[in-house]
Short mmCIF file of C-alpha atoms and ligand atoms in Angstrom, two decimals:
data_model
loop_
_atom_site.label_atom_id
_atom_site.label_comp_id
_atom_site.label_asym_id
_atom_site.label_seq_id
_atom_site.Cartn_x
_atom_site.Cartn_y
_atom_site.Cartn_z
CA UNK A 966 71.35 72.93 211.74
CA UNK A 967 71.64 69.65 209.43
CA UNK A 968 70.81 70.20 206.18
CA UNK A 969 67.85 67.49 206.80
CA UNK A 970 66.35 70.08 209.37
CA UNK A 971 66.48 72.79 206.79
CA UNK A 972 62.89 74.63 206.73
CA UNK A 973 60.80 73.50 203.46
CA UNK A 974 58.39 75.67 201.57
CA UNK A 975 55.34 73.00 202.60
CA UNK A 976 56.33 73.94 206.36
CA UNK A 977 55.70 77.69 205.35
CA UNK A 978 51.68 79.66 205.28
CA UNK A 979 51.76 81.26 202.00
CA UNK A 980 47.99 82.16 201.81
CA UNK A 981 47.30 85.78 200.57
CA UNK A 982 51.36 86.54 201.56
CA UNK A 983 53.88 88.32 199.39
CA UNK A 984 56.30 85.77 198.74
CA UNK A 985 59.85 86.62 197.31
CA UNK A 986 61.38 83.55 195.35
CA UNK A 987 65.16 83.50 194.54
CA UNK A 988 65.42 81.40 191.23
CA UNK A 989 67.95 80.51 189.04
CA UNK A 990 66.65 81.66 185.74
CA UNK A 991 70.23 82.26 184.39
CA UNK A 992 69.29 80.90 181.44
CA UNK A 993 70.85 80.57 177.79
CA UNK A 994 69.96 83.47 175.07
CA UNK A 995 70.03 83.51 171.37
CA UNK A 996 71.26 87.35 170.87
CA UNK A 997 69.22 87.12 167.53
CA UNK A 998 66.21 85.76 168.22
CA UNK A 999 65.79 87.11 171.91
CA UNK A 1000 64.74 83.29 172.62
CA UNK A 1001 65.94 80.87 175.09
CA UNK A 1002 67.39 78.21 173.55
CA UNK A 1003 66.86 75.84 176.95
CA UNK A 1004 64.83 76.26 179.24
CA UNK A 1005 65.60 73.71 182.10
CA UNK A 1006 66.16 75.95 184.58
CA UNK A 1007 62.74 77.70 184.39
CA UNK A 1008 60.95 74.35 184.29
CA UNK A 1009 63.00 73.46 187.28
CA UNK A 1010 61.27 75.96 189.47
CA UNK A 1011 57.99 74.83 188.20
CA UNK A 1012 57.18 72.71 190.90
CA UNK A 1013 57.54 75.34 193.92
CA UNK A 1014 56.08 78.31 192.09
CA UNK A 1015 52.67 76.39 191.36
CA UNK A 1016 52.56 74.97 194.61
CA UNK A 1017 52.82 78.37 195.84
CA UNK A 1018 49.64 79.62 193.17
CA UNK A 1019 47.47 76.77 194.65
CA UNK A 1020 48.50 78.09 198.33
CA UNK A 1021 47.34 81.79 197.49
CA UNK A 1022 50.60 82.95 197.20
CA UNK A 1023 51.26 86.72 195.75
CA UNK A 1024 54.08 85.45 194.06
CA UNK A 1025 57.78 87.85 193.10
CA UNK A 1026 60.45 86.29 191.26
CA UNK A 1027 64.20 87.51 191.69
CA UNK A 1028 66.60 85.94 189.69
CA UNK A 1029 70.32 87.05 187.98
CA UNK A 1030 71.37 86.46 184.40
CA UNK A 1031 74.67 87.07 182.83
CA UNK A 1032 77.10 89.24 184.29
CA UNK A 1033 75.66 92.85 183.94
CA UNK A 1034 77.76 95.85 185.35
CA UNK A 1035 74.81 97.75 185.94
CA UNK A 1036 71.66 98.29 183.49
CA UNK A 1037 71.60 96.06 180.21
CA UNK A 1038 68.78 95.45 178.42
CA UNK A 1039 70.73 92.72 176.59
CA UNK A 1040 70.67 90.60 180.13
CA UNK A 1041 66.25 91.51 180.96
CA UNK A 1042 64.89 88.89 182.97
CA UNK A 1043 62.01 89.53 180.07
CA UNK A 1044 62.79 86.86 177.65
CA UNK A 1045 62.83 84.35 180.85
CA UNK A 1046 59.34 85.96 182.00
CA UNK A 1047 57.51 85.27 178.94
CA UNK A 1048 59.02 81.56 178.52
CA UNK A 1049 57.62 81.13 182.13
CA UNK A 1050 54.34 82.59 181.17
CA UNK A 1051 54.18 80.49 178.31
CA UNK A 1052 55.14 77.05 180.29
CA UNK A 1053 52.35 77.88 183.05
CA UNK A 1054 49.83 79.28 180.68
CA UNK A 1055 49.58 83.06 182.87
CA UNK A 1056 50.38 86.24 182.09
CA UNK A 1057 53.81 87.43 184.17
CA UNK A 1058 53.94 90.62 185.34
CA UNK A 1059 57.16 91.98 184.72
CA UNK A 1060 58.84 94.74 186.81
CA UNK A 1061 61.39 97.41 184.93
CA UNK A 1062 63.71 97.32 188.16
CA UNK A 1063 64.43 95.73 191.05
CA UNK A 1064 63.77 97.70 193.60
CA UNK A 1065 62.66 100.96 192.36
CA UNK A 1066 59.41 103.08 191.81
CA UNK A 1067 57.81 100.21 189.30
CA UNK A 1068 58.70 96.64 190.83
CA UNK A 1069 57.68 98.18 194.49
CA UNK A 1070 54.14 99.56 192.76
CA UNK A 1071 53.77 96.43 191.16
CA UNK A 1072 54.64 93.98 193.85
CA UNK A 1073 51.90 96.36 196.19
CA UNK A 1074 49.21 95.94 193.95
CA UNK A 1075 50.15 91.90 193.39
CA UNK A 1076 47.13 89.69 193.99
CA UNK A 1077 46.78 86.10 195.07
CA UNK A 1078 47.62 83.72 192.24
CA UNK A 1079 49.45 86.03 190.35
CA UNK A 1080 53.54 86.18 189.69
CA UNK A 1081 55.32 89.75 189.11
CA UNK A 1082 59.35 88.81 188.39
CA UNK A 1083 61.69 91.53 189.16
CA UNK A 1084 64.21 92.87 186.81
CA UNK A 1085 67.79 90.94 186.58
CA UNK A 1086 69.11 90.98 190.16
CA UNK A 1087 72.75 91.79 188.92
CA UNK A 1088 72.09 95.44 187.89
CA UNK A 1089 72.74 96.03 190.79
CA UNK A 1090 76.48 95.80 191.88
CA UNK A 1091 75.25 95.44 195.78
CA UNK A 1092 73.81 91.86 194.87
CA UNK A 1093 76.87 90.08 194.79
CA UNK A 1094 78.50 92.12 197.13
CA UNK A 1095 75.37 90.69 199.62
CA UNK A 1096 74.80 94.56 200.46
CA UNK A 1097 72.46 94.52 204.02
CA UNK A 1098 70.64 97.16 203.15
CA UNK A 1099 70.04 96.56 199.77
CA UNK A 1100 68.92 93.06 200.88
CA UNK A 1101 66.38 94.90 203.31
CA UNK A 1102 65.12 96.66 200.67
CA UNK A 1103 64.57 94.13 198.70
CA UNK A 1104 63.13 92.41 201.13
CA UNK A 1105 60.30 94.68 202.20
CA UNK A 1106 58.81 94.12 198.75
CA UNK A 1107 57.93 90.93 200.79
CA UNK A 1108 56.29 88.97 203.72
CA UNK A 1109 58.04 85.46 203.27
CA UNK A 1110 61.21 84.51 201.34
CA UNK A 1111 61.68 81.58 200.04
CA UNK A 1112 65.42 80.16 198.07
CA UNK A 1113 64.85 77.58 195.01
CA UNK A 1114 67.84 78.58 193.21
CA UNK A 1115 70.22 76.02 193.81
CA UNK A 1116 72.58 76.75 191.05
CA UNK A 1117 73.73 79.66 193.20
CA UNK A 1118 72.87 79.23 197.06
CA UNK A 1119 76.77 78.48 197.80
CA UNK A 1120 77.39 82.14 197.30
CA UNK A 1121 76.42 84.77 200.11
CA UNK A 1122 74.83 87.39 197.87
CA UNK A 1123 71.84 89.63 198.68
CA UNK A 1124 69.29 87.84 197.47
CA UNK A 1125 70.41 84.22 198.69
CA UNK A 1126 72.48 84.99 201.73
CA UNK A 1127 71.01 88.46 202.98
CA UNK A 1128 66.95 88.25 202.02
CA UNK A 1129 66.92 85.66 204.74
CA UNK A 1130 68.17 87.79 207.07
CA UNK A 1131 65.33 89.58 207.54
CA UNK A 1132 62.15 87.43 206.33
CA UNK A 1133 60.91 84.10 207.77
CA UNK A 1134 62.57 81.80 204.97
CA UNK A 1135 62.31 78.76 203.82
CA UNK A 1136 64.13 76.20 200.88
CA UNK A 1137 62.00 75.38 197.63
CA UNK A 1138 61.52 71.66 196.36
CA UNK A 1139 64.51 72.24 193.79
CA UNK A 1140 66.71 73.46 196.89
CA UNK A 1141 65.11 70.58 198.73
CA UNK A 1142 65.25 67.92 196.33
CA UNK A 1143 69.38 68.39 195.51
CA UNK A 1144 69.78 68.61 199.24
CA UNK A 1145 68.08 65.11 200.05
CA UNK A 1146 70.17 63.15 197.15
CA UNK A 1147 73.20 64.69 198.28
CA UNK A 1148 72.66 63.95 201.95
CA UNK A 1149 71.40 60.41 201.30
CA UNK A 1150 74.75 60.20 199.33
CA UNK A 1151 77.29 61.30 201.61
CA UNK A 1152 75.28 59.80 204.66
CA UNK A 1153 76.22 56.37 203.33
CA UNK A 1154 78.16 56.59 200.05
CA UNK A 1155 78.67 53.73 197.77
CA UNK A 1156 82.77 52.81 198.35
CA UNK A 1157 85.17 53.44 197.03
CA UNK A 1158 83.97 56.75 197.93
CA UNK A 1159 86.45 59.64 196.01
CA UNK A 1160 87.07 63.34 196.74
CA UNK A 1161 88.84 65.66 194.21
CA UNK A 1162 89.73 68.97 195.52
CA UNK A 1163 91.06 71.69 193.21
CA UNK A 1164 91.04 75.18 192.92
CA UNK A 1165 92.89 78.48 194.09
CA UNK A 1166 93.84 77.86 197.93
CA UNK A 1167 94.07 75.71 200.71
CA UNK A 1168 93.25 78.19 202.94
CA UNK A 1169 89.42 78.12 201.61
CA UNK A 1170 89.15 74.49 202.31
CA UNK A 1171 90.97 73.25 204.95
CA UNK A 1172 87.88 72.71 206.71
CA UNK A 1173 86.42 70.30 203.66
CA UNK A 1174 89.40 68.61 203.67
CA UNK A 1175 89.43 67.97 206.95
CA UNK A 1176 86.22 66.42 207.04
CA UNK A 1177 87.21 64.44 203.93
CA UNK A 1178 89.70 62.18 205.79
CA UNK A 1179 86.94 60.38 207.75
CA UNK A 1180 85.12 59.71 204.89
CA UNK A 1181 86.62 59.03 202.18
CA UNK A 1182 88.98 56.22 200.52
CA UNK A 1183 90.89 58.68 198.25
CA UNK A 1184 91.52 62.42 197.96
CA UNK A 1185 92.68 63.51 195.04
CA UNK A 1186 94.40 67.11 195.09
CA UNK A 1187 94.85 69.75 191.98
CA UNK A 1188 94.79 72.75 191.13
CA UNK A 1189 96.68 75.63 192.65
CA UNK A 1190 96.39 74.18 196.40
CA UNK A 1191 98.23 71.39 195.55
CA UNK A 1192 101.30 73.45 195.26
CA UNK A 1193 101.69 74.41 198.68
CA UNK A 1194 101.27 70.67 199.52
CA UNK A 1195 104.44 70.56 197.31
CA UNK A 1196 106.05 73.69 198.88
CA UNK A 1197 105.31 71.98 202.78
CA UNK A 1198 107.64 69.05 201.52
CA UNK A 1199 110.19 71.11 200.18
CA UNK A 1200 109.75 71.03 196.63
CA UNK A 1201 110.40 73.87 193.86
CA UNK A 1202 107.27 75.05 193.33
CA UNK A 1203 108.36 78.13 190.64
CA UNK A 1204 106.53 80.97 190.59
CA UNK A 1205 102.89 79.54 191.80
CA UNK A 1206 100.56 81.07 193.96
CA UNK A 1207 101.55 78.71 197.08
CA UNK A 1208 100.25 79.81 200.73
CA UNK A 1209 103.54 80.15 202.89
CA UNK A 1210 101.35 80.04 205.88
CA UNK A 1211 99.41 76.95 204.79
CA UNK A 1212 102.37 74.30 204.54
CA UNK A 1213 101.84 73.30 208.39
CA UNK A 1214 98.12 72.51 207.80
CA UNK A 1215 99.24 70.88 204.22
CA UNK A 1216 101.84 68.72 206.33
CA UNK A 1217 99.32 67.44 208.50
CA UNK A 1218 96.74 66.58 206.31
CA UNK A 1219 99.58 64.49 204.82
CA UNK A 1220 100.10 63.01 207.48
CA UNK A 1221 96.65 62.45 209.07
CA UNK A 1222 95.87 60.91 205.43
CA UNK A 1223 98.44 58.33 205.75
CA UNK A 1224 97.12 57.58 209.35
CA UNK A 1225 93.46 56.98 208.44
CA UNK A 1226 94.75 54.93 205.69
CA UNK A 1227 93.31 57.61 203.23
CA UNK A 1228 95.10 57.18 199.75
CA UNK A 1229 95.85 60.95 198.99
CA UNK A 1230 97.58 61.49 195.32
CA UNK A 1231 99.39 64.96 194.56
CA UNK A 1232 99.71 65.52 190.70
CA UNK A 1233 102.87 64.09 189.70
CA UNK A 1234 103.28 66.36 186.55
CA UNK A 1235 102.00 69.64 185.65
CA UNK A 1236 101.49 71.95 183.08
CA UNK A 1237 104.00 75.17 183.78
CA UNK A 1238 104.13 78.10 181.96
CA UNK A 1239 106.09 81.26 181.98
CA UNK A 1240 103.50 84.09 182.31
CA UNK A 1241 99.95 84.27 183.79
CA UNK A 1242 98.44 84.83 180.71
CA UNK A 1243 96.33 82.90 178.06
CA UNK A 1244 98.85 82.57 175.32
CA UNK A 1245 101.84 82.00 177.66
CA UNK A 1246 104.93 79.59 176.72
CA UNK A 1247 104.00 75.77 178.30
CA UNK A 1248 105.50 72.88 179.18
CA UNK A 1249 104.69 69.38 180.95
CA UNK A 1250 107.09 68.74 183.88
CA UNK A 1251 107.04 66.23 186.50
CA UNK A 1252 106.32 67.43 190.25
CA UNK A 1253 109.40 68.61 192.16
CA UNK A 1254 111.24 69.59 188.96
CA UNK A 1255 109.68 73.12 188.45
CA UNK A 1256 111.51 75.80 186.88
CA UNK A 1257 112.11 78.79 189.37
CA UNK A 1258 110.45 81.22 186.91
CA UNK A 1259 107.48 78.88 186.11
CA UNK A 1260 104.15 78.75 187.74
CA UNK A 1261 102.02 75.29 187.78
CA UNK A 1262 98.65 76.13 185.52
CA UNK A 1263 97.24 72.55 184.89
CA UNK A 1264 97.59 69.22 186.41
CA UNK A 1265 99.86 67.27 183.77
CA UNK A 1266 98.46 64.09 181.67
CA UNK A 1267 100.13 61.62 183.79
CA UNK A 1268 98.86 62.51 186.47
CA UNK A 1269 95.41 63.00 184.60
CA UNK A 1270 95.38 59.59 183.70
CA UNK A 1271 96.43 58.54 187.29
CA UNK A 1272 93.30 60.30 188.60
CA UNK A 1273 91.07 58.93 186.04
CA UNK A 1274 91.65 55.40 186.55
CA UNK A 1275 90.93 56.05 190.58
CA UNK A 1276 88.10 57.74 189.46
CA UNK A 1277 86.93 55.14 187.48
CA UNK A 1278 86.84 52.47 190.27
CA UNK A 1279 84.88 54.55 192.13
CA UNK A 1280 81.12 54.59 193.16
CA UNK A 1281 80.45 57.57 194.77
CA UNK A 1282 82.25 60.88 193.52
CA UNK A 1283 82.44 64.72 195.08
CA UNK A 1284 84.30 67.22 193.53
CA UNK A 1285 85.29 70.73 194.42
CA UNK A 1286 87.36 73.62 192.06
CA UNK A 1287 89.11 73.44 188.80
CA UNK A 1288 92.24 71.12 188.14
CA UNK A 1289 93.77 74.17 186.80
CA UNK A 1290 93.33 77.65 185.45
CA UNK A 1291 90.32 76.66 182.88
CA UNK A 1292 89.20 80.19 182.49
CA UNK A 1293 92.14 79.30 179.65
CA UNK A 1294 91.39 76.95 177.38
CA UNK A 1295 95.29 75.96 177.27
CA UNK A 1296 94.69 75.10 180.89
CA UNK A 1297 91.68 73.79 180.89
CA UNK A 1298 92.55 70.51 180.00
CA UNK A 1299 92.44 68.54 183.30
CA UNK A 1300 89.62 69.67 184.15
CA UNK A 1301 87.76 68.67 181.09
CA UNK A 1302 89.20 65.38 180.86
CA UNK A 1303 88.65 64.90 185.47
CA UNK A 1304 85.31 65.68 183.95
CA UNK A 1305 84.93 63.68 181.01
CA UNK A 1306 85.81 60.82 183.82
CA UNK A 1307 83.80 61.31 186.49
CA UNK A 1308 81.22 61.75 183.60
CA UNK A 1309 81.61 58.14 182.55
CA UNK A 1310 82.43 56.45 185.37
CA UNK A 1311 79.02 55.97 186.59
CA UNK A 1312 79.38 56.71 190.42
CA UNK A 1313 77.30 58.85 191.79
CA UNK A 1314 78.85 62.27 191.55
CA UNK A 1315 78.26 65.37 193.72
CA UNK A 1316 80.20 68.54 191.87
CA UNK A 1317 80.08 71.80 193.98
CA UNK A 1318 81.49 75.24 194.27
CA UNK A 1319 80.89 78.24 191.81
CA UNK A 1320 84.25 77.34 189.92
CA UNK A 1321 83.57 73.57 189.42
CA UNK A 1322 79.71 74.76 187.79
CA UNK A 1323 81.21 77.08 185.70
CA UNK A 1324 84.17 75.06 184.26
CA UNK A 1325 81.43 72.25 183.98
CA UNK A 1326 79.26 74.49 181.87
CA UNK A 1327 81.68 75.94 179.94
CA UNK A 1328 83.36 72.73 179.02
CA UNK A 1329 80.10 71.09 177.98
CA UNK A 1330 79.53 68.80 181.05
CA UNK A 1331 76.71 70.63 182.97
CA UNK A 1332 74.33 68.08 182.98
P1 AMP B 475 88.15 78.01 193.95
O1 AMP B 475 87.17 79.14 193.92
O2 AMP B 475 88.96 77.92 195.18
O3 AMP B 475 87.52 76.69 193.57
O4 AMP B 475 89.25 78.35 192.85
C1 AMP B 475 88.93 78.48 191.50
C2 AMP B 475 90.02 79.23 190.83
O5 AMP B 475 91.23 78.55 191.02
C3 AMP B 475 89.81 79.35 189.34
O6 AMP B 475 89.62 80.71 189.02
C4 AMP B 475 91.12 78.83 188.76
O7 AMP B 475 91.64 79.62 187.72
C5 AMP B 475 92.04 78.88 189.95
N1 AMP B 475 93.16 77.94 189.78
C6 AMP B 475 93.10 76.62 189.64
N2 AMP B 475 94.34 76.12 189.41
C7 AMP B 475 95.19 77.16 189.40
C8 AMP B 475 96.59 77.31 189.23
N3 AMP B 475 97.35 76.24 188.99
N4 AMP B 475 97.11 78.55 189.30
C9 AMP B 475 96.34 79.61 189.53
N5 AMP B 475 94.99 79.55 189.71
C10 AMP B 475 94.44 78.34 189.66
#
């Protein structure tokens, strides 16, 4: 199915239904306060949760925050309910679990018009680990499910992946909304039209990068991936993560870049350093002269600046996984500054993939 065919929430009958609504309310908190210092991401939903009030809708909101391991009362959906409440004027009913005693109780006695939100998805470990039958349980709280959390429908967890397994479902008008601008982008992008690919392995996107060779003008490669692109050519790659099995595919996107007239850069320097670790010894070398007990981390500043100036030319941007290991902020420096360009270059830029949000938000580019 194209994503243009995707089911809306206008082709759905909501009236006097139980609707389940996977939002992204994984929202900023002041620890002091117990406030949320922004709130964009609850006003983002606002559109699709009061069309579904006017439709009669018997509203339940699901949503993660934070990274609980199980129960935390530091990481309640509460402070989020009562902004909500507050934004739309109506009291929210607010469940003590997920899908215990209380939110099934509640969500039974739920009446049209009214919203009951669930407690944060993420105490429970089966969430992200899209668990079927917690997903059926969850799911039976429910008639109709609908997804409008678009900050984390690229991951197959329970309540994206698995609720719609087993409920008619349907895509909110945030879901729907970032899916139209991103297919009328890539359905005729502005040229020069730019990938960057980064992250942990090639195996993971082989199919993406595929694709990308009949679309795109350049592809620019970082990260760990581009290593076994160096390792298929024969080059020391040290002690990084490279995918022996990989360098065939690697060789032939090469070489099917170079037929489709695809300009395809490799970093030519990277940041090396002796130990997986934060606080590891670094050092800047130039591709192909790795030390043998060195692993790449970062993509070097040469080849930073080589990136940026292609990325500056361009019109239309898409960009998938970090240029290096951000998680450290010693590595995290071409990624912030591949960011920082796409940022001002003014094309029209498409970021994607759990990795690329994250290093975006923690390096201060989210919006
Ligand atoms: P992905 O999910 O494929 O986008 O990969 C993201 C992960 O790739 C992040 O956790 C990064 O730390 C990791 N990564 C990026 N560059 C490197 C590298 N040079 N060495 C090891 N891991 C890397």
């Amino acid at each position: 199915m194209s994503l243009l065919q995707k089911k809306s929430l206008s082709d759905l009958n909501v009236q006097g239904k139980k609707v389940i609504m996977r939002v992204d309310f994984n929202v900023p908190l002041d620890k002091d306060t117990g406030t949320i210092p922004d709130d964009t991401r609850i006003k983002a939903a606002l559109p699709s949760i009061q069309y579904l009030l006017v439709h009669g809708a018997k509203l339940i909101l699901v949503s993660h925050l934070g990274r609980p391991k199980g129960f935390d009362p530091a990481q309640s959906m509460a402070p989020a309910a009562k902004r909500l409440g507050e934004l739309l004027g109506k009291e929210i009913i607010l469940a003590k679990d997920v899908i215990g005693e209380d939110a099934k109780g509640k969500a039974a006695l739920l009446k049209e018009g009214e919203i009951l939100m669930l407690e944060n998805v993420r105490y429970h470990k089966e969430e992200t680990a899209n668990d079927r039958s917690f997903a059926k349980e969850l799911a039976s709280l429910a008639e109709v499910y609908v997804n409008d959390a678009f900050g984390t429908s690229h991951r197959a967890h329970a309540s994206t992946f698995g609720l719609a397994k087993f409920l008619p479902s349907a895509a909110g008008f945030l879901v729907q909304k970032e899916l139209d601008v991103m297919v009328a982008a890539l359905a005729a992008p502005e040229r020069p039209f730019t990938a960057i690919i980064g992250g942990a392995k090639v195996s993971d996107k082989i199919g993406v990068l595929e694709n990308l060779l009949d679309k795109v003008d350049n592809l620019l490669i970082g990260g760990a991936m581009a290593y076994t692109f160096y390792a298929a050519q024969g080059w020391e790659t040290g002690t990084s993560p490279i995918e022996a099995d990989k360098q065939e595919v690697a060789l032939s996107i090469l070489e099917k870049a170079k037929a489709k007239g695809v300009n395809l850069i490799l970093p030519q320097d990277n940041v090396v350093s002796d130990d997986f670790a934060p606080g590891a010894a670094s050092k800047i070398v130039p591709a192909n002269q790795f030390d043998p007990a060195w692993m790449g981390m970062d993509i070097g500043p040469q080849t930073v600046a080589n990136f940026a100036s292609v990325i500056k030319n361009s019109r239309t941007v898409i960009w998938n996984g970090p240029m290096g290991v951000f998680e450290f902020p010693v590595f995290a420096e071409g990624t912030r500054k591949i960011a920082a360009a796409v940022a001002e270059s003014g094309a029209t830029s498409i970021i994607g993939g759990g990795d690329s949000a994250s290093a975006l938000e923690q390096l201060g580019y989210a919006e």
